[in-house]
GROMACS .gro file of C-alpha atoms in nm:
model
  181
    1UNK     CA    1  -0.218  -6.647  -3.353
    2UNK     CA    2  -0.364  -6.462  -3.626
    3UNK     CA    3  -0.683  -6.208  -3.707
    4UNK     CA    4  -0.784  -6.186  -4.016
    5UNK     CA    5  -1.043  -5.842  -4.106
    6UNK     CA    6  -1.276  -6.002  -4.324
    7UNK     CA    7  -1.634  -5.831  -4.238
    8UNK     CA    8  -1.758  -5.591  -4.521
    9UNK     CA    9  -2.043  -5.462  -4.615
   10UNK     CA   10  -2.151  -5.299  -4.983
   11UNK     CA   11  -2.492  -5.184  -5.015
   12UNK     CA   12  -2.355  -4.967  -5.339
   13UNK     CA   13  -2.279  -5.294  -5.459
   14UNK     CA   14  -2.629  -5.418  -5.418
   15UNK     CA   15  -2.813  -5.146  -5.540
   16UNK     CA   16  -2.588  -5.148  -5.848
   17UNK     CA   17  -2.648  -5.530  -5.891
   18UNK     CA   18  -3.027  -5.483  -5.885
   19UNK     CA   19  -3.010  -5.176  -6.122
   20UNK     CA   20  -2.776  -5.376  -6.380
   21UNK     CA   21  -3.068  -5.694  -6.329
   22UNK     CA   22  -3.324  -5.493  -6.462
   23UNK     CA   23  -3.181  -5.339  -6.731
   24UNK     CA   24  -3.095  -5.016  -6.608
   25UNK     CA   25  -2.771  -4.765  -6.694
   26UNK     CA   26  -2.636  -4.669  -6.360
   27UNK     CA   27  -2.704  -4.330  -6.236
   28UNK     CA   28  -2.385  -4.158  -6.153
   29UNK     CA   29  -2.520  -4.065  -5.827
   30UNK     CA   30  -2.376  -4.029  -5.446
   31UNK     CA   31  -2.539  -4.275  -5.259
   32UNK     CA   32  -2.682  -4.110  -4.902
   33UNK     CA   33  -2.450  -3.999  -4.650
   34UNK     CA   34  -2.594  -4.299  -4.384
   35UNK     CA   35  -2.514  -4.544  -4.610
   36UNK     CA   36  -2.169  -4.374  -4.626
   37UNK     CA   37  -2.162  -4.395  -4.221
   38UNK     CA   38  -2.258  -4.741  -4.209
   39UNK     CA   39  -1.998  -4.860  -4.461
   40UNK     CA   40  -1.760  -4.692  -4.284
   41UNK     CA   41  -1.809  -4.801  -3.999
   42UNK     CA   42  -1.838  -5.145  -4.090
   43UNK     CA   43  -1.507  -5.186  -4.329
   44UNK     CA   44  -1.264  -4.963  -4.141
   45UNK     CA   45  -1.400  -4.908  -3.770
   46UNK     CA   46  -1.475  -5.248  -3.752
   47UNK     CA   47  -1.148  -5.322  -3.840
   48UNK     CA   48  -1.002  -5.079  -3.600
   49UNK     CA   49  -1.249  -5.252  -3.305
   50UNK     CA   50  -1.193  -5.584  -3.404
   51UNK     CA   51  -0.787  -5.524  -3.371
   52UNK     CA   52  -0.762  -5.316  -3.084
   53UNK     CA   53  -0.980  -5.642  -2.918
   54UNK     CA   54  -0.690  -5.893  -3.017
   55UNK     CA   55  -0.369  -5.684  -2.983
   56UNK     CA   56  -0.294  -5.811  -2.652
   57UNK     CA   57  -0.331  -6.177  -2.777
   58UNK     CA   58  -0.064  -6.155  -3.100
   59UNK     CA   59   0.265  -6.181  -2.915
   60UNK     CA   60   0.584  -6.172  -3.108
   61UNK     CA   61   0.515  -6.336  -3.434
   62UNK     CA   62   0.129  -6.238  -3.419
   63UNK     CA   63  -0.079  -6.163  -3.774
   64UNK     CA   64  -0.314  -5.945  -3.883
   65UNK     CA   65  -0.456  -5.980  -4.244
   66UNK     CA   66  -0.720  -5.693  -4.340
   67UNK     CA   67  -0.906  -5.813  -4.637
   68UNK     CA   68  -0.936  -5.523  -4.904
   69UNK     CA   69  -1.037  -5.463  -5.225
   70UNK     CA   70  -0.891  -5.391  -5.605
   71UNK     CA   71  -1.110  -5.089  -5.526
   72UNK     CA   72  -0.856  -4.966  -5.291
   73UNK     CA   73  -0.621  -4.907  -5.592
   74UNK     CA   74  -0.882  -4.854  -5.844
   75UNK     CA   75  -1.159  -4.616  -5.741
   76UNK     CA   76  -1.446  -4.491  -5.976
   77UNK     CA   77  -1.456  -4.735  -6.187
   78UNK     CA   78  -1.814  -4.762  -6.138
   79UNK     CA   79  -1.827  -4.387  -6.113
   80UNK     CA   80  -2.010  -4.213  -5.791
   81UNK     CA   81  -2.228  -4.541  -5.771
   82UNK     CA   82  -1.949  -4.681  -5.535
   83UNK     CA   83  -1.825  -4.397  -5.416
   84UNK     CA   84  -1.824  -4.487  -5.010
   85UNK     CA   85  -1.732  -4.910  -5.077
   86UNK     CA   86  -1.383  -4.775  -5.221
   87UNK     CA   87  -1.363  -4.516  -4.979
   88UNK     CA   88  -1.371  -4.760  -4.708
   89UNK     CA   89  -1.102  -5.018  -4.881
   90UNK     CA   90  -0.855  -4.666  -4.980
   91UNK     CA   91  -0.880  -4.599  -4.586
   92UNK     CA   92  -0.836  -5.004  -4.566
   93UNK     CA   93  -0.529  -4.964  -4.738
   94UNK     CA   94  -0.392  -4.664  -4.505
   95UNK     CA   95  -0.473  -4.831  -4.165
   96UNK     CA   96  -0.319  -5.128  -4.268
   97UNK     CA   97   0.048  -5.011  -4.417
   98UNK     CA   98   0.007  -4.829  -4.026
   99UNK     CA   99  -0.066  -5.117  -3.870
  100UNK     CA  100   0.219  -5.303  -4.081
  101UNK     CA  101   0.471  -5.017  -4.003
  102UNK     CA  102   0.372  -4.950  -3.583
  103UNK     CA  103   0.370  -5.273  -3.499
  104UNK     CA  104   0.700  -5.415  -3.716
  105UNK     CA  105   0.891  -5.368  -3.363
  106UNK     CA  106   0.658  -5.601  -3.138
  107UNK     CA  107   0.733  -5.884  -3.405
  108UNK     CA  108   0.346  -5.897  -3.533
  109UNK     CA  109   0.376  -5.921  -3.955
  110UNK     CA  110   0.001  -5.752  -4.125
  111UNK     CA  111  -0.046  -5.818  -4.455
  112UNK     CA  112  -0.327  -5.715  -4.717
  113UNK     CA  113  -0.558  -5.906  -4.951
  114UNK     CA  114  -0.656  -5.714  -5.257
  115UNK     CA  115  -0.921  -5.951  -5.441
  116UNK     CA  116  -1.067  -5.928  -5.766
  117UNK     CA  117  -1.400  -5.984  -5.846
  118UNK     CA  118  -1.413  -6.292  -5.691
  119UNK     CA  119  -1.751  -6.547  -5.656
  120UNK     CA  120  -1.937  -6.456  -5.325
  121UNK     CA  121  -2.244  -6.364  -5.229
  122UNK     CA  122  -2.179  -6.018  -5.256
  123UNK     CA  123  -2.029  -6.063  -5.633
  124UNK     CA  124  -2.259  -6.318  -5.807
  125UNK     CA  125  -2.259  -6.117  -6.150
  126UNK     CA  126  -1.925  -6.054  -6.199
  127UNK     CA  127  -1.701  -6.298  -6.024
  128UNK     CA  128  -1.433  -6.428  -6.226
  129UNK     CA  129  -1.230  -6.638  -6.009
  130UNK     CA  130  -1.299  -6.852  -5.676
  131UNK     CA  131  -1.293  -6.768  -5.290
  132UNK     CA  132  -1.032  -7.008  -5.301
  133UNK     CA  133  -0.751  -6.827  -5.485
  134UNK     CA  134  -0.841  -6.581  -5.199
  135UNK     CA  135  -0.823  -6.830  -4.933
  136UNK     CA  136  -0.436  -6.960  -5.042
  137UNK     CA  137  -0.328  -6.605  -5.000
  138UNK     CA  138  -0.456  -6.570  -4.668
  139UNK     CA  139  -0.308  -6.896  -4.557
  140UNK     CA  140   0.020  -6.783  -4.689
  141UNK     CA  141   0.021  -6.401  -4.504
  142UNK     CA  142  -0.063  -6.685  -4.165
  143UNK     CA  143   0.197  -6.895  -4.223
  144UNK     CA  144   0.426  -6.792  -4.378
  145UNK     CA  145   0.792  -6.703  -4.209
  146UNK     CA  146   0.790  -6.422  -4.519
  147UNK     CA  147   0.462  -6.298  -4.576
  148UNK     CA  148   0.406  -6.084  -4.862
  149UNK     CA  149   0.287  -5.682  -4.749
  150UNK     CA  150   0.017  -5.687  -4.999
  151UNK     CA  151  -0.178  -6.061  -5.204
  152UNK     CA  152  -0.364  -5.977  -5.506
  153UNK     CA  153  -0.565  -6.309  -5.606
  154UNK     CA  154  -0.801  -6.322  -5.902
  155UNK     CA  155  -0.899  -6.107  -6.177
  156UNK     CA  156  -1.047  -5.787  -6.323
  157UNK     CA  157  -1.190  -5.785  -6.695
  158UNK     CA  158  -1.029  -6.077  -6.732
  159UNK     CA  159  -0.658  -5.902  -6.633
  160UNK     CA  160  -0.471  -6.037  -6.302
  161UNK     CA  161  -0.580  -5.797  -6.055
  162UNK     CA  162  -0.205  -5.737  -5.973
  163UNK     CA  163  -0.151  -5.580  -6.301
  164UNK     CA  164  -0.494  -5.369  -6.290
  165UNK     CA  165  -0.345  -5.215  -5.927
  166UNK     CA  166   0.004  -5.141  -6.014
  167UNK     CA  167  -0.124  -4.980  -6.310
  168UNK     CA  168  -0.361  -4.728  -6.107
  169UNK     CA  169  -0.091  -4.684  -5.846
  170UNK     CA  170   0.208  -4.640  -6.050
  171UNK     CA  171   0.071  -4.473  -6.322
  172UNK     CA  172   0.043  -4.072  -6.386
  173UNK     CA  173  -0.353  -3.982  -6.279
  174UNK     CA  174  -0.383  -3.818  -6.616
  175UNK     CA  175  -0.280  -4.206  -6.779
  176UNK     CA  176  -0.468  -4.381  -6.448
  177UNK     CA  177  -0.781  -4.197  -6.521
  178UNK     CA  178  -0.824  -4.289  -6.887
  179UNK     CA  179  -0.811  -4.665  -6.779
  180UNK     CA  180  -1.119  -4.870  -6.879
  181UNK     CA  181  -1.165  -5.238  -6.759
   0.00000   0.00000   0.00000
């Protein structure tokens, strides 16, 4: 038996999408604080609710697979415009190398899937690879008798989003915060 954390929400995202349509420069500006609370409580206490639901139903050999972000390795990028969407997939990150570590001993494996900018809905500008590449990696964190802790499928600017990550998490912040994709 498996969950997999896949509900997200990104109204930054929108509003950013619709700015960048018209023409616009973003603003560099904190979105409100209720859009803040209703990320939030979307991305991670959803993911929290939706869990603590299906614990009792992953016996030994259970998964959970939280869906993430690049953005969990890789915040302000966009500057404040998406301040509270990489919030939510940093705390993503946190609850799920938790998850991975407190539950080790009851036999149920949690992995996480750091996409790209990958072709959705939510990503119609700027995808650069398919829900696909996505959707192997989650098959493989199911199945798998040796799941990976962390998938990165797809791209950012055109670089593997693997290599974009380990650069903002293994790098110095002084060398991490000159990065420009």
């Amino acid at each position: 038996i498996a969950v997999v954390n896949n509900a997200g929400i990104n109204p930054e995202g929108d509003k950013i999408n619709e700015t960048l349509r018209k023409g616009e420069r973003l603003k560099n500006i904190l979105a409100e604080p209720s859009i803040g609370s209703r990320v939030l409580e979307t991305n991670v206490i959803g993911v929290g609710r939706v869990t603590k639901a299906c614990l009792p139903y992953l016996a030994k050999e259970g998964r959970i697979v939280n869906i993430g972000s690049y953005f969990g390795s890789a915040a302000g990028m966009v500057r404040l415009d998406l301040c509270y969407y990489e919030a939510s997939k940093f705390a993503l990150e946190g609850m799920t190398d938790n998850m991975r570590r407190s539950l080790r001993r009851k036999g149920i494996k949690v992995a996480l899937v750091k996409p790209g900018n990958i072709l959705t809905d939510m990503n119609e500008d700027r995808g650069e690879s398919t829900t696909l590449e996505v959707a192997v990696d989650i098959e493989h964190a199911i199945a798998s008798s040796t799941p990976k802790t962390r998938y990165y499928p797809g791209k950012v600017g055109g670089y593997q989003c693997r290599t974009l990550c380990m650069l903002y998490e293994m790098l110095p912040t002084w060398m991490s915060d000159k990065i420009r994709v």
